[in-house]
Short mmCIF file of C-alpha atoms in Angstrom, two decimals:
data_model
loop_
_atom_site.label_atom_id
_atom_site.label_comp_id
_atom_site.label_asym_id
_atom_site.label_seq_id
_atom_site.Cartn_x
_atom_site.Cartn_y
_atom_site.Cartn_z
CA PHE A 12 28.56 52.55 -27.82
CA VAL A 13 30.31 55.90 -26.13
CA THR A 14 27.66 55.90 -23.50
CA GLN A 15 27.78 52.50 -22.74
CA PRO A 16 29.55 51.55 -18.99
CA VAL A 17 33.30 49.43 -20.17
CA ASN A 18 32.61 51.33 -23.82
CA ALA A 19 33.19 54.93 -21.15
CA TRP A 20 35.67 53.45 -18.88
CA LEU A 21 38.32 51.92 -21.86
CA LEU A 22 38.31 55.62 -23.88
CA HIS A 23 38.85 56.69 -21.69
CA ALA A 24 41.80 54.95 -20.25
CA LEU A 25 42.90 54.41 -23.20
CA THR A 26 42.55 58.39 -24.07
CA LEU A 27 44.91 59.36 -20.75
CA TRP A 28 47.52 56.23 -21.35
CA LEU A 29 47.93 56.92 -24.97
CA TRP A 30 48.96 60.26 -25.15
CA HIS A 31 51.13 59.95 -22.36
CA LEU A 32 53.12 57.88 -24.75
CA PRO A 33 56.54 59.59 -25.27
CA MET A 34 55.81 60.09 -28.52
CA PRO A 35 51.76 61.62 -28.27
CA TYR A 36 53.36 63.72 -25.98
CA GLU A 37 55.47 65.27 -27.09
CA ALA A 38 53.76 65.95 -30.31
CA ALA A 39 51.66 67.74 -27.79
CA ARG A 40 53.98 70.18 -26.26
CA ALA A 41 56.07 70.85 -29.06
CA ASN A 42 52.34 72.03 -31.34
CA GLU A 43 49.08 74.03 -30.62
CA TRP A 44 47.55 72.20 -32.62
CA ALA A 45 48.42 68.70 -30.85
CA HIS A 46 47.61 70.28 -27.68
CA ALA A 47 44.52 71.09 -28.04
CA LEU A 48 43.45 68.21 -29.52
CA GLN A 49 45.16 66.59 -26.47
CA HIS A 50 43.29 68.21 -24.02
CA ALA A 51 39.55 67.96 -26.57
CA SER A 52 39.84 63.88 -26.90
CA PHE A 53 40.23 64.38 -22.66
CA LEU A 54 37.11 66.75 -22.41
CA GLY A 55 35.24 64.06 -24.54
CA THR A 56 36.04 61.07 -23.26
CA ALA A 57 35.93 62.45 -19.84
CA TYR A 58 32.76 64.09 -20.29
CA ALA A 59 31.14 59.81 -21.67
CA PHE A 60 33.47 58.73 -19.07
CA TRP A 61 30.97 60.72 -16.12
CA TRP A 62 28.07 60.79 -17.69
CA VAL A 63 27.85 57.05 -16.59
CA VAL A 64 28.98 57.99 -13.82
CA LEU A 65 26.25 60.35 -12.41
CA ARG A 66 22.86 59.56 -14.70
CA LYS A 67 20.31 57.79 -12.83
CA GLN A 68 20.91 54.32 -13.27
CA PRO A 69 17.17 51.71 -12.41
CA ALA A 70 17.55 49.69 -9.21
CA LYS A 71 15.52 46.85 -11.02
CA LEU A 72 17.06 43.12 -9.33
CA GLY A 73 19.88 41.68 -10.82
CA SER A 74 21.96 45.41 -12.08
CA LEU A 75 24.27 47.53 -10.21
CA GLY A 76 22.15 50.63 -9.56
CA HIS A 77 24.71 53.26 -8.30
CA GLY A 78 27.36 50.44 -6.95
CA LEU A 79 28.36 50.39 -11.39
CA GLY A 80 29.56 53.63 -11.06
CA ILE A 81 30.73 53.32 -7.88
CA MET A 82 33.06 50.35 -9.86
CA LEU A 83 34.23 52.69 -11.99
CA LEU A 84 35.37 54.93 -10.04
CA PHE A 85 37.29 53.02 -7.91
CA THR A 86 39.31 51.37 -11.33
CA PHE A 87 38.97 54.30 -12.85
CA ALA A 88 41.62 55.43 -9.86
CA LEU A 89 42.71 51.97 -10.05
CA VAL A 90 44.40 52.43 -13.69
CA SER A 91 45.67 56.62 -13.73
CA GLY A 92 47.37 56.61 -10.65
#
């Protein structure tokens, strides 16, 4: 589930955005455990996202192949920028 391209992208984007909302952000600044959880969730979702981007994908007729990784990186750059 986590390594499906759209799921990995959504999980990583939502994690990034949710932790930067005022309440979770302030909680992470004030509490060491919340800060550790924040970074663990960044690391976990980033690992899934980059797994999808960097894995070798078969070049089948009609598939996106490596273009999928490029598309995911481009759209995530728009979301995180």
